[in-house]
JSON list of C-alpha atoms in Angstrom, two decimals:
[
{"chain": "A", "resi": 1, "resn": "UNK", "atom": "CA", "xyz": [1.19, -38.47, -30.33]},
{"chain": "A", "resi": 2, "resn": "UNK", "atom": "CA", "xyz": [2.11, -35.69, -27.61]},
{"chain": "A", "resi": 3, "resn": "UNK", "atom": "CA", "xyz": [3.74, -32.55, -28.62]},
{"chain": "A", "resi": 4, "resn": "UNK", "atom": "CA", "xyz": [7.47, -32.18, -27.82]},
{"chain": "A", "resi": 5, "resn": "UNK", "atom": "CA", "xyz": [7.01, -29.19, -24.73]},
{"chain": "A", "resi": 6, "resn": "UNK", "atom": "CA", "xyz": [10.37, -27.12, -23.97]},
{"chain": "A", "resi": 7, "resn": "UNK", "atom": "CA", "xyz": [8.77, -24.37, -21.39]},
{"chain": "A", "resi": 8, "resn": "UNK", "atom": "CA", "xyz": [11.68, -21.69, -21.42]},
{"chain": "A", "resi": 9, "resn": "UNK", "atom": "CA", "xyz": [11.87, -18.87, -18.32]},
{"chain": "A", "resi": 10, "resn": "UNK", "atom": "CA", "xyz": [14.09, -18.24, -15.58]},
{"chain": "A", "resi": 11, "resn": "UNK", "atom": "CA", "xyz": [13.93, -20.64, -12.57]},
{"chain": "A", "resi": 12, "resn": "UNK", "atom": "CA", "xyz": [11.55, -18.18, -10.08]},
{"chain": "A", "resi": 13, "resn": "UNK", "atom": "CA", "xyz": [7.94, -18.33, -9.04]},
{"chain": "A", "resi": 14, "resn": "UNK", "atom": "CA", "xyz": [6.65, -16.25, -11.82]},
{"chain": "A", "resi": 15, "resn": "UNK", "atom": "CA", "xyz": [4.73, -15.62, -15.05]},
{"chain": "A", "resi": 16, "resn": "UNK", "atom": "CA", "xyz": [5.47, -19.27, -16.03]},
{"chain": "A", "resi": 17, "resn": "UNK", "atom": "CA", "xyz": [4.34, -20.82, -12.14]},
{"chain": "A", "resi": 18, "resn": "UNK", "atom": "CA", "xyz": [0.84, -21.48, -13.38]},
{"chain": "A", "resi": 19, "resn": "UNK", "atom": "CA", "xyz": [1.97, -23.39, -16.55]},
{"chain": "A", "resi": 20, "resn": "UNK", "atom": "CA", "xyz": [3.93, -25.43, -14.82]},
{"chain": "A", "resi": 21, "resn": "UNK", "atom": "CA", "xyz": [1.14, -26.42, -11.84]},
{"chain": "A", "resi": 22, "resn": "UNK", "atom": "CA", "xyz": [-1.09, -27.31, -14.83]},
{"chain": "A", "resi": 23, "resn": "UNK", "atom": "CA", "xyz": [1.97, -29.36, -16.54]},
{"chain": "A", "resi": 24, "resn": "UNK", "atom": "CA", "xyz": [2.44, -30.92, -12.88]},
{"chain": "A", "resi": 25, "resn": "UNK", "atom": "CA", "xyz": [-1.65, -31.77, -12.42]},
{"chain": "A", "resi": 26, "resn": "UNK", "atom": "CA", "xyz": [-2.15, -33.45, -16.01]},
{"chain": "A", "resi": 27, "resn": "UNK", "atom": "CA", "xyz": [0.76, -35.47, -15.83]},
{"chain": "A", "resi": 28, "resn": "UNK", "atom": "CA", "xyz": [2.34, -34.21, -18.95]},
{"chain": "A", "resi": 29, "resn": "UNK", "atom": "CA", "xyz": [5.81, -34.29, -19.66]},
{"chain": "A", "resi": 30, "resn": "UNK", "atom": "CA", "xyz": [7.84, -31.19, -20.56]},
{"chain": "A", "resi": 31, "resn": "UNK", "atom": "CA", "xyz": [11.39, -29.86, -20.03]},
{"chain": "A", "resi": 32, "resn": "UNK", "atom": "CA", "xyz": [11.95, -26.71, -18.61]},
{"chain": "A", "resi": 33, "resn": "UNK", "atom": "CA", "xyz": [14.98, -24.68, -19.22]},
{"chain": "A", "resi": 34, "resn": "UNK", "atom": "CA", "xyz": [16.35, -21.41, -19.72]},
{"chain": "A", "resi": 35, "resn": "UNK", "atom": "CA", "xyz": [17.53, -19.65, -22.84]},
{"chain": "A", "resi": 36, "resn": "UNK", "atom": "CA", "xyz": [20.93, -20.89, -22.35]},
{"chain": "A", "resi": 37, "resn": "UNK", "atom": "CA", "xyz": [19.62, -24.60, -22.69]},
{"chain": "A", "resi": 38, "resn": "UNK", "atom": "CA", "xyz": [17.18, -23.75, -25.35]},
{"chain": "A", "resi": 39, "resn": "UNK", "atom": "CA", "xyz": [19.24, -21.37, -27.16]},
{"chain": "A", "resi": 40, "resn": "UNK", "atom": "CA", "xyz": [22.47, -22.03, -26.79]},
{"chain": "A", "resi": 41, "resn": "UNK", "atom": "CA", "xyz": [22.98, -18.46, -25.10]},
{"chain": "A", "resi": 42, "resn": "UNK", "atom": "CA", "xyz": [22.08, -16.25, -22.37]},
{"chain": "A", "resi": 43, "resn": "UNK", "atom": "CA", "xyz": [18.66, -13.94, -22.37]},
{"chain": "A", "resi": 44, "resn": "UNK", "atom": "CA", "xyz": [20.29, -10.46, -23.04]},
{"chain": "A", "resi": 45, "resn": "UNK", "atom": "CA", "xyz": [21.47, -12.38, -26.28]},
{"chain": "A", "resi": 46, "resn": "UNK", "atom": "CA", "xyz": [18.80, -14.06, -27.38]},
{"chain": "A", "resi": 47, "resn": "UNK", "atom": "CA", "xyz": [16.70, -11.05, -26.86]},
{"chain": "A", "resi": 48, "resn": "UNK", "atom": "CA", "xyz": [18.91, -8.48, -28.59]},
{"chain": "A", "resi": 49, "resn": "UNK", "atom": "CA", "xyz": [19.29, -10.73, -31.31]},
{"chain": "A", "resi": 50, "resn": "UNK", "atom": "CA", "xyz": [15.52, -11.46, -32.11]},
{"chain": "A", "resi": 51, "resn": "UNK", "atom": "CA", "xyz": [15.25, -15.21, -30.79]},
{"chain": "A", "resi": 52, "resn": "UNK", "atom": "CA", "xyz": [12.47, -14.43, -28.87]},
{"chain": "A", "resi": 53, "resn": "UNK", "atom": "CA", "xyz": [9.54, -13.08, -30.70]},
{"chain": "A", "resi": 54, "resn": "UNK", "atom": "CA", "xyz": [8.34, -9.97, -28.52]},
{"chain": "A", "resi": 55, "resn": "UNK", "atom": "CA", "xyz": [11.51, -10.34, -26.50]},
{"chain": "A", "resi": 56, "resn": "UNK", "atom": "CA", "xyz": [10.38, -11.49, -23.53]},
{"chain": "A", "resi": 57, "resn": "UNK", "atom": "CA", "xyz": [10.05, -14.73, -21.17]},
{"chain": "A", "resi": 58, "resn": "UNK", "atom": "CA", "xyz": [8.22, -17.57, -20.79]},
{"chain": "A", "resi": 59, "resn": "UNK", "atom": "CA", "xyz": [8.14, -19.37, -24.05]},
{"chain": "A", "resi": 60, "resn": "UNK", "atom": "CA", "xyz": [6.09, -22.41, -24.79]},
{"chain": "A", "resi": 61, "resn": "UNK", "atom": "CA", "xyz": [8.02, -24.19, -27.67]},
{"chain": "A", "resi": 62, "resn": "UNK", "atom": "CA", "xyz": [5.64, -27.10, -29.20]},
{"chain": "A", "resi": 63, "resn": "UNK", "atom": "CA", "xyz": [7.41, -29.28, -31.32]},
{"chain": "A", "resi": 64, "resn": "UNK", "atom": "CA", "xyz": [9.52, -26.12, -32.05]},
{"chain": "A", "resi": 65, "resn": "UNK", "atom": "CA", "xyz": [6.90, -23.67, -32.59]},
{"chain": "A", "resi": 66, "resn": "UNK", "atom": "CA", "xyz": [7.47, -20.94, -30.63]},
{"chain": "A", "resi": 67, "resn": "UNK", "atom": "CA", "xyz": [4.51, -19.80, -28.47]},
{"chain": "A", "resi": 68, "resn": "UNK", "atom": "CA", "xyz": [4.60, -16.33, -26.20]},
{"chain": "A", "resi": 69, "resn": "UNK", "atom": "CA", "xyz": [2.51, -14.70, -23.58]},
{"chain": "A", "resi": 70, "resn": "UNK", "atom": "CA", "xyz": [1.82, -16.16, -20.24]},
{"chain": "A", "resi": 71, "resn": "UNK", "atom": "CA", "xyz": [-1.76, -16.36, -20.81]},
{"chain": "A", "resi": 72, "resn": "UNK", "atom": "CA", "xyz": [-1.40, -17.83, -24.12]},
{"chain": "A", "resi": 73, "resn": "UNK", "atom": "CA", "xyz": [0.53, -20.37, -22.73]},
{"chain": "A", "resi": 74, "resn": "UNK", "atom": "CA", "xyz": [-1.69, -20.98, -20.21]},
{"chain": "A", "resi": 75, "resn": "UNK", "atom": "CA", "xyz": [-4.82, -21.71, -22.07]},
{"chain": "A", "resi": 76, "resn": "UNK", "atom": "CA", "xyz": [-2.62, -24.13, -24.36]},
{"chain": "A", "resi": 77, "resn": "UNK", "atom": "CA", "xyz": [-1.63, -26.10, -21.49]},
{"chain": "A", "resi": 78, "resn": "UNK", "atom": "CA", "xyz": [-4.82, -26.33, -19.77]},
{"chain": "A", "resi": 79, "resn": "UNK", "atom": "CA", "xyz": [-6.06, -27.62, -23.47]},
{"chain": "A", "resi": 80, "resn": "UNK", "atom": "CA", "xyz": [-3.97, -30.50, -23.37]},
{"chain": "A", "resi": 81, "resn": "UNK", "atom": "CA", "xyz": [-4.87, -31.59, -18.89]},
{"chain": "A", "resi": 82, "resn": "UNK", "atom": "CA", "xyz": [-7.98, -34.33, -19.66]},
{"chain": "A", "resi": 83, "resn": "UNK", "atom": "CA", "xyz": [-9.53, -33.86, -16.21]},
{"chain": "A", "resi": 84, "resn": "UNK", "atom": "CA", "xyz": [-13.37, -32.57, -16.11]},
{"chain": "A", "resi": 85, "resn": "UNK", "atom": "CA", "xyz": [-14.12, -29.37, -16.55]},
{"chain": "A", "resi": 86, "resn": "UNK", "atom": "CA", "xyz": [-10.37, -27.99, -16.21]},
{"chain": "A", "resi": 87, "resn": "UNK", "atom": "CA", "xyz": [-11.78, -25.71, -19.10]},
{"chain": "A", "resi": 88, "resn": "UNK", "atom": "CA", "xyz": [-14.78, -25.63, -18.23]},
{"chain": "A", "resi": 89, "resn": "UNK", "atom": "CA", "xyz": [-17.11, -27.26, -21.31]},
{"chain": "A", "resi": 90, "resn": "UNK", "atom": "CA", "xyz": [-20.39, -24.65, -19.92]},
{"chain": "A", "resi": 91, "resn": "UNK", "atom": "CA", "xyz": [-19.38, -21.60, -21.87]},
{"chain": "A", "resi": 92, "resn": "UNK", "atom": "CA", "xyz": [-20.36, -18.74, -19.20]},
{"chain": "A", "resi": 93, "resn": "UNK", "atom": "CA", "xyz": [-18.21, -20.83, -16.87]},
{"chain": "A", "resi": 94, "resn": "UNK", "atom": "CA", "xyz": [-15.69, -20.99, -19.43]},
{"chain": "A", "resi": 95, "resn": "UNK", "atom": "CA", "xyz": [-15.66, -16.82, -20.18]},
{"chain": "A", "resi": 96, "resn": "UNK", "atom": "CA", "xyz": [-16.09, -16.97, -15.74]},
{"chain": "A", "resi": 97, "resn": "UNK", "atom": "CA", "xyz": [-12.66, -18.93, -15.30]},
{"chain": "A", "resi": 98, "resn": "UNK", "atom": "CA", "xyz": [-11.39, -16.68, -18.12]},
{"chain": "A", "resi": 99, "resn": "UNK", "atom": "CA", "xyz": [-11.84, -13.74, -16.37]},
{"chain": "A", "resi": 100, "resn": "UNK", "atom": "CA", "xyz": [-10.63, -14.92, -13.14]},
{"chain": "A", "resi": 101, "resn": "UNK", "atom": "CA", "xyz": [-7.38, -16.13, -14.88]},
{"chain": "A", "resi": 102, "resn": "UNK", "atom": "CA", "xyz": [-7.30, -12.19, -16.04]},
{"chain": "A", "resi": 103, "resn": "UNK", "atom": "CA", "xyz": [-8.23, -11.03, -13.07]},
{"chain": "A", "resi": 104, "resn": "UNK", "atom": "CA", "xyz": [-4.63, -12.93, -11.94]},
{"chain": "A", "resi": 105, "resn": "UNK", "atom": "CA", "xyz": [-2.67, -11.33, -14.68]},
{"chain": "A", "resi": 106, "resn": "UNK", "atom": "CA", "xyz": [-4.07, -7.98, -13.28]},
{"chain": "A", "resi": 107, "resn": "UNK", "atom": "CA", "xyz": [-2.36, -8.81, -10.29]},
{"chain": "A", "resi": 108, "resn": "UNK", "atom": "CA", "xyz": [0.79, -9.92, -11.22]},
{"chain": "A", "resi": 109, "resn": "UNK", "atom": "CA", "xyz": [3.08, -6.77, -9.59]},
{"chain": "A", "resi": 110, "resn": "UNK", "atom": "CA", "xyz": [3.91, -9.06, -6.98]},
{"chain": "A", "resi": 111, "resn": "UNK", "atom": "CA", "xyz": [6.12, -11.05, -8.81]},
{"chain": "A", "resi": 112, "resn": "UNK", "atom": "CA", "xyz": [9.04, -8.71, -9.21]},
{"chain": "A", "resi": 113, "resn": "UNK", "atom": "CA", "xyz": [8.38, -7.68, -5.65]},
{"chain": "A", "resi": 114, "resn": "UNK", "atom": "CA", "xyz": [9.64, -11.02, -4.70]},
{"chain": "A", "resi": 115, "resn": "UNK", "atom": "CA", "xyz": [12.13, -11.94, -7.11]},
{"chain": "A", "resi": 116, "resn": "UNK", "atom": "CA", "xyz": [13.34, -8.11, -8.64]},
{"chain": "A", "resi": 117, "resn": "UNK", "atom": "CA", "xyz": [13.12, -5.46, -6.37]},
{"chain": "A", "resi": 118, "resn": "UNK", "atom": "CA", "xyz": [15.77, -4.53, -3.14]},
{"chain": "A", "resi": 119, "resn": "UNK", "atom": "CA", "xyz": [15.91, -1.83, -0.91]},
{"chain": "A", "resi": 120, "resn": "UNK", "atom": "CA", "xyz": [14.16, 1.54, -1.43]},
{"chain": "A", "resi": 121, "resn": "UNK", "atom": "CA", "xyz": [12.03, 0.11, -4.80]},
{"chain": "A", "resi": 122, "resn": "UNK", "atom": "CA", "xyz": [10.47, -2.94, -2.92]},
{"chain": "A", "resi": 123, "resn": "UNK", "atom": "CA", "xyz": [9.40, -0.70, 0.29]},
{"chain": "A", "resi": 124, "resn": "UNK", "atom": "CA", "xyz": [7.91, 1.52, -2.80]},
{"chain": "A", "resi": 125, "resn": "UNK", "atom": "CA", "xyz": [6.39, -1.38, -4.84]},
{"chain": "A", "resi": 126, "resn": "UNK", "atom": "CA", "xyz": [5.10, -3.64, -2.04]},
{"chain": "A", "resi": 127, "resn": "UNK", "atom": "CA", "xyz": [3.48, -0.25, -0.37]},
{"chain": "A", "resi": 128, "resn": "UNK", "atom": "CA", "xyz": [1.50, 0.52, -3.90]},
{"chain": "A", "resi": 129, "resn": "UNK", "atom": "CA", "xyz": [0.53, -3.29, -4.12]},
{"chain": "A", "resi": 130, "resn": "UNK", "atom": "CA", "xyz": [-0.72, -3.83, -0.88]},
{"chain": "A", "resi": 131, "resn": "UNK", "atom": "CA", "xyz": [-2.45, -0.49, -0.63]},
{"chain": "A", "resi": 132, "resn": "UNK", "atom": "CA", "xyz": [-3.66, -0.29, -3.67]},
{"chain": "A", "resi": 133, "resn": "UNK", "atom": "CA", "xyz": [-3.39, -2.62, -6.31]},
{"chain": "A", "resi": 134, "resn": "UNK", "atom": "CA", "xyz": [-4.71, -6.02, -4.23]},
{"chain": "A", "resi": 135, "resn": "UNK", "atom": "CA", "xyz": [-7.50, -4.16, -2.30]},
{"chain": "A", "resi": 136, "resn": "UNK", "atom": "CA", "xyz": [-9.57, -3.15, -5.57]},
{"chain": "A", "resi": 137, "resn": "UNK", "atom": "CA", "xyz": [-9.07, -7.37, -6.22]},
{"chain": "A", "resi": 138, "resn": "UNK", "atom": "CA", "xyz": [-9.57, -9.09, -3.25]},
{"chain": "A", "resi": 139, "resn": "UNK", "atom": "CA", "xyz": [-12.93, -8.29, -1.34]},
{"chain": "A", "resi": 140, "resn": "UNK", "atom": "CA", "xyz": [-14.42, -9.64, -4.91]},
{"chain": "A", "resi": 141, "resn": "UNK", "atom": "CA", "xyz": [-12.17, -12.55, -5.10]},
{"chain": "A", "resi": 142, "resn": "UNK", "atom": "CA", "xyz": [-13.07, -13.65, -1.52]},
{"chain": "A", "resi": 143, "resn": "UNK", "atom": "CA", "xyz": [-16.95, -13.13, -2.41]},
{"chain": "A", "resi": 144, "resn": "UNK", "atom": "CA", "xyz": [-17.04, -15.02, -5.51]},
{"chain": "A", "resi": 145, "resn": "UNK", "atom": "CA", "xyz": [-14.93, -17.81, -4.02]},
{"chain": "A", "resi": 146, "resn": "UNK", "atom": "CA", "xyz": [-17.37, -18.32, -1.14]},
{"chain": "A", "resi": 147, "resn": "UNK", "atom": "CA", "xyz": [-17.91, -21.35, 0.55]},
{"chain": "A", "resi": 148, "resn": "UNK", "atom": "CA", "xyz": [-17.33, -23.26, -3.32]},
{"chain": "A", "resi": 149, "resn": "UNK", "atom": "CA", "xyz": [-14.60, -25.83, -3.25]},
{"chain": "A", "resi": 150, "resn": "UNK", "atom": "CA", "xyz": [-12.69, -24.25, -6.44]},
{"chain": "A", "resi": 151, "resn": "UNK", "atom": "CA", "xyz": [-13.77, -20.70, -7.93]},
{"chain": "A", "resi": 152, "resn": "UNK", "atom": "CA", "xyz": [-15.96, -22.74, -10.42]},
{"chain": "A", "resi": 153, "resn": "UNK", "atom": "CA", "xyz": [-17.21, -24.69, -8.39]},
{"chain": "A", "resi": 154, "resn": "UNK", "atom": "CA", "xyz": [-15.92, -28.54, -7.62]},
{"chain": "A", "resi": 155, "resn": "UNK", "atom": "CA", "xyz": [-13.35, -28.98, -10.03]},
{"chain": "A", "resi": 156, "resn": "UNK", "atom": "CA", "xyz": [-10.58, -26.92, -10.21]},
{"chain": "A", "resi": 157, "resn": "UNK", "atom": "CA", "xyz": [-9.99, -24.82, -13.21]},
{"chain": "A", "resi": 158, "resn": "UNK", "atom": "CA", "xyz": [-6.81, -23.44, -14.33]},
{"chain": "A", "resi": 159, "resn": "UNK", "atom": "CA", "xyz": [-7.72, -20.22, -13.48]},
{"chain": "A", "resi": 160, "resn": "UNK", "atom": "CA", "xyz": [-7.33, -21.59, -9.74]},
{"chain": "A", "resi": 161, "resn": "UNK", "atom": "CA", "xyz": [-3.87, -22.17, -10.69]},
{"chain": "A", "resi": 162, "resn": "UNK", "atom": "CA", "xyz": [-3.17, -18.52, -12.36]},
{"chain": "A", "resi": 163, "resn": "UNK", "atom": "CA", "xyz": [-4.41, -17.07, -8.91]},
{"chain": "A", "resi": 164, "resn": "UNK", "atom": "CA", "xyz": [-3.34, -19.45, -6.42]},
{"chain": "A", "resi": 165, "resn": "UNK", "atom": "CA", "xyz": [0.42, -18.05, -8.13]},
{"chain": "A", "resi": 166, "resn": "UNK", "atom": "CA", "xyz": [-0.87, -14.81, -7.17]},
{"chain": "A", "resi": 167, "resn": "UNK", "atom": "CA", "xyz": [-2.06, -15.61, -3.52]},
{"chain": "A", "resi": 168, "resn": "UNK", "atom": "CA", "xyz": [1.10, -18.02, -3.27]},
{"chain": "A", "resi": 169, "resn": "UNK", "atom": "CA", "xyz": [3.51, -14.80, -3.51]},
{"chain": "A", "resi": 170, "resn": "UNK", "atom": "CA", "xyz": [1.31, -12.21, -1.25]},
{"chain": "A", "resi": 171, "resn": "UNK", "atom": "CA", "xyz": [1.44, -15.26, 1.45]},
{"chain": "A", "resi": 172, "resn": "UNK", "atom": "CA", "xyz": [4.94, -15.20, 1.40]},
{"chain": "A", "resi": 173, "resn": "UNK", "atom": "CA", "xyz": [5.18, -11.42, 1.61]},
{"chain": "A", "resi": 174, "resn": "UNK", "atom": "CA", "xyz": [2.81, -10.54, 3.77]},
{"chain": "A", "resi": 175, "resn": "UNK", "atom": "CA", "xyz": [1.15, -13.60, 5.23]},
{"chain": "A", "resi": 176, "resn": "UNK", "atom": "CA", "xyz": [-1.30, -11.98, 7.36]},
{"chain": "A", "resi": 177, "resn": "UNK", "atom": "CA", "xyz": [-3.36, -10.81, 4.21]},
{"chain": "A", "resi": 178, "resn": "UNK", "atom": "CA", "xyz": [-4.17, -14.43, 3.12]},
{"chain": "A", "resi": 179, "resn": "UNK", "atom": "CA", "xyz": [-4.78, -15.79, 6.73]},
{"chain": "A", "resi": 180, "resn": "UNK", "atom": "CA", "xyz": [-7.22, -12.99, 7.45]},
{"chain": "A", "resi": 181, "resn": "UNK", "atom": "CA", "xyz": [-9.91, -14.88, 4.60]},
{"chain": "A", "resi": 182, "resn": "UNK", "atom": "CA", "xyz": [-10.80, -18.06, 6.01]},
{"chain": "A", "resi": 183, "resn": "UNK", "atom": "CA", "xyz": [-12.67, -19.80, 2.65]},
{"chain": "A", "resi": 184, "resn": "UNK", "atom": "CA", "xyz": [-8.83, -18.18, 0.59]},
{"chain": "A", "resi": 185, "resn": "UNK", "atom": "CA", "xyz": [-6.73, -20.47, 3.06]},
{"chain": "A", "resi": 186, "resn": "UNK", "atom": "CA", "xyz": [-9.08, -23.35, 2.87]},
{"chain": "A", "resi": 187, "resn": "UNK", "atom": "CA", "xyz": [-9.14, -22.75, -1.04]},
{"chain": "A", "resi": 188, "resn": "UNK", "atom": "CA", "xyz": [-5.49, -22.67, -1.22]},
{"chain": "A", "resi": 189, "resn": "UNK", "atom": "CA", "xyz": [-4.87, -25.95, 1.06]},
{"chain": "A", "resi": 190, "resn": "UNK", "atom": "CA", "xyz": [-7.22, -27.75, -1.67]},
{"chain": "A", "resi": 191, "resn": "UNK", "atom": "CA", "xyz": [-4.94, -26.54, -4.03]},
{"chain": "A", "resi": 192, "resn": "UNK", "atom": "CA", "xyz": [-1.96, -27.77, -2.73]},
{"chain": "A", "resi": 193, "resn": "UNK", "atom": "CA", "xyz": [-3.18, -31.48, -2.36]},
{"chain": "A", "resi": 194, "resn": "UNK", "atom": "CA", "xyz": [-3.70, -31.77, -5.66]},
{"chain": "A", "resi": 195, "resn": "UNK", "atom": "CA", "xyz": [-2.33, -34.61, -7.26]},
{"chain": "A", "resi": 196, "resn": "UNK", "atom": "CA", "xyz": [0.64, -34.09, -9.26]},
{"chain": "A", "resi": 197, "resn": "UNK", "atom": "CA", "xyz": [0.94, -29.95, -7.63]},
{"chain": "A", "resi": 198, "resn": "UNK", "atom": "CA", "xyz": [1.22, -31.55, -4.63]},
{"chain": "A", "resi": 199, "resn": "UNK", "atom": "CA", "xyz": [4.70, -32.89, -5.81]},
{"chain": "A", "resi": 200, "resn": "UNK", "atom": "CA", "xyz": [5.42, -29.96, -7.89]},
{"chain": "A", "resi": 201, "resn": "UNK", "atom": "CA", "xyz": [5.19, -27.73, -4.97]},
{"chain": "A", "resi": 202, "resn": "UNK", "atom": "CA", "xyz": [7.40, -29.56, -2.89]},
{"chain": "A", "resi": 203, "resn": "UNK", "atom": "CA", "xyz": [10.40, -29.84, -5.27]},
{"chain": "A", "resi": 204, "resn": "UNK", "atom": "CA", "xyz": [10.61, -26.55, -6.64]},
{"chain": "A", "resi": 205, "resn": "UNK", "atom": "CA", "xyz": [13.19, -24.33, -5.51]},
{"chain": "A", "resi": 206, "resn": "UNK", "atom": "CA", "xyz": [12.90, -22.06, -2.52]},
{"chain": "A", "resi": 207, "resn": "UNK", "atom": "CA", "xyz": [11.86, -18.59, -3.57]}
]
């Protein structure tokens, strides 16, 4: 019997985005909702009063257990998609799409640049990203990626997922970054034609 998923965040393209592509692509059925629905009150609350276990967002509740951590989250998810190779069954392909799913979590700075910071602080934080943090990620991202359909090969992975989040959000600030890498765009347009993300991407709220 499938596990009763409540996937609890705020409603922006986020640490919880790459859950819910994977949740979209193996057809599983979840509600998402905030703490408010989940809870019964809003986050300050349910963070200052110990309802979340390292007081933070996204939680994965699984018939009621509470699981934390994006990544954590991730890799549950991804358990439960029964498409080939999604986790990879080869284990050095396995520890690669690990890595590259890190490698995403490295990068995730962007995310309050688009949905946090205003004014003086996102001039400052999109200057350090895109100047610093993305260009030591990139150039290796684009070479291992190559001319391969997925970054591990034919069959996407849900590390493709972690960093297409990633790519998704520096497209959207600064789209001349992704458009420069011809194989990145190509990988990304795979991405989105997936079934079941195809439909996810196209009813989720505009950022």
């Amino acid at each position: 019997m499938s596990p009763k998923l409540d996937l609890i965040y705020f409603d922006v393209r986020a640490r919880a985005e790459c859950a819910r592509m994977t949740l979209a692509y193996g057809g599983i059925q979840y509600n998402f909702t905030d703490t408010q629905g989940y809870f019964g009150c809003d986050f300050m609350t349910a963070k200052t009063s110990g309802k979340l276990p390292w007081g933070q967002l996204p939680l994965l509740a699984v018939d009621g257990q509470l699981i934390s951590q994006s990544g954590s989250i991730n890799r549950y998810v991804a358990s439960l998609v029964t498409k080939p190779d999604f986790i990879p069954k080869n284990p050095v392909k396995a520890a690669l799409a690990d890595a590259l799913h890190e490698t995403a979590q490295d990068l995730f700075r962007i995310m309050p640049i688009v949905n946090l910071w205003t004014e003086a602080k996102w001039k400052e934080e999109k200057e350090e990203y895109f100047t610093k943090t993305l260009p030591t990620k990139l150039p290796a991202l684009v070479k291992m990626l190559g001319t391969q359909k997925y970054f591990c090969g034919d069959a996407p992975t849900y590390a493709d997922f972690a960093l297409y989040t990633i790519m998704d959000l520096v497209r959207l600030v600064e789209p001349g970054v992704v458009s420069q890498h011809a194989y990145i765009t190509a990988w990304m347009a795979r991405v989105e034609q997936l079934p079941g993300v195809k439909e996810y991407l196209e009813s989720r709220p505009l950022c």
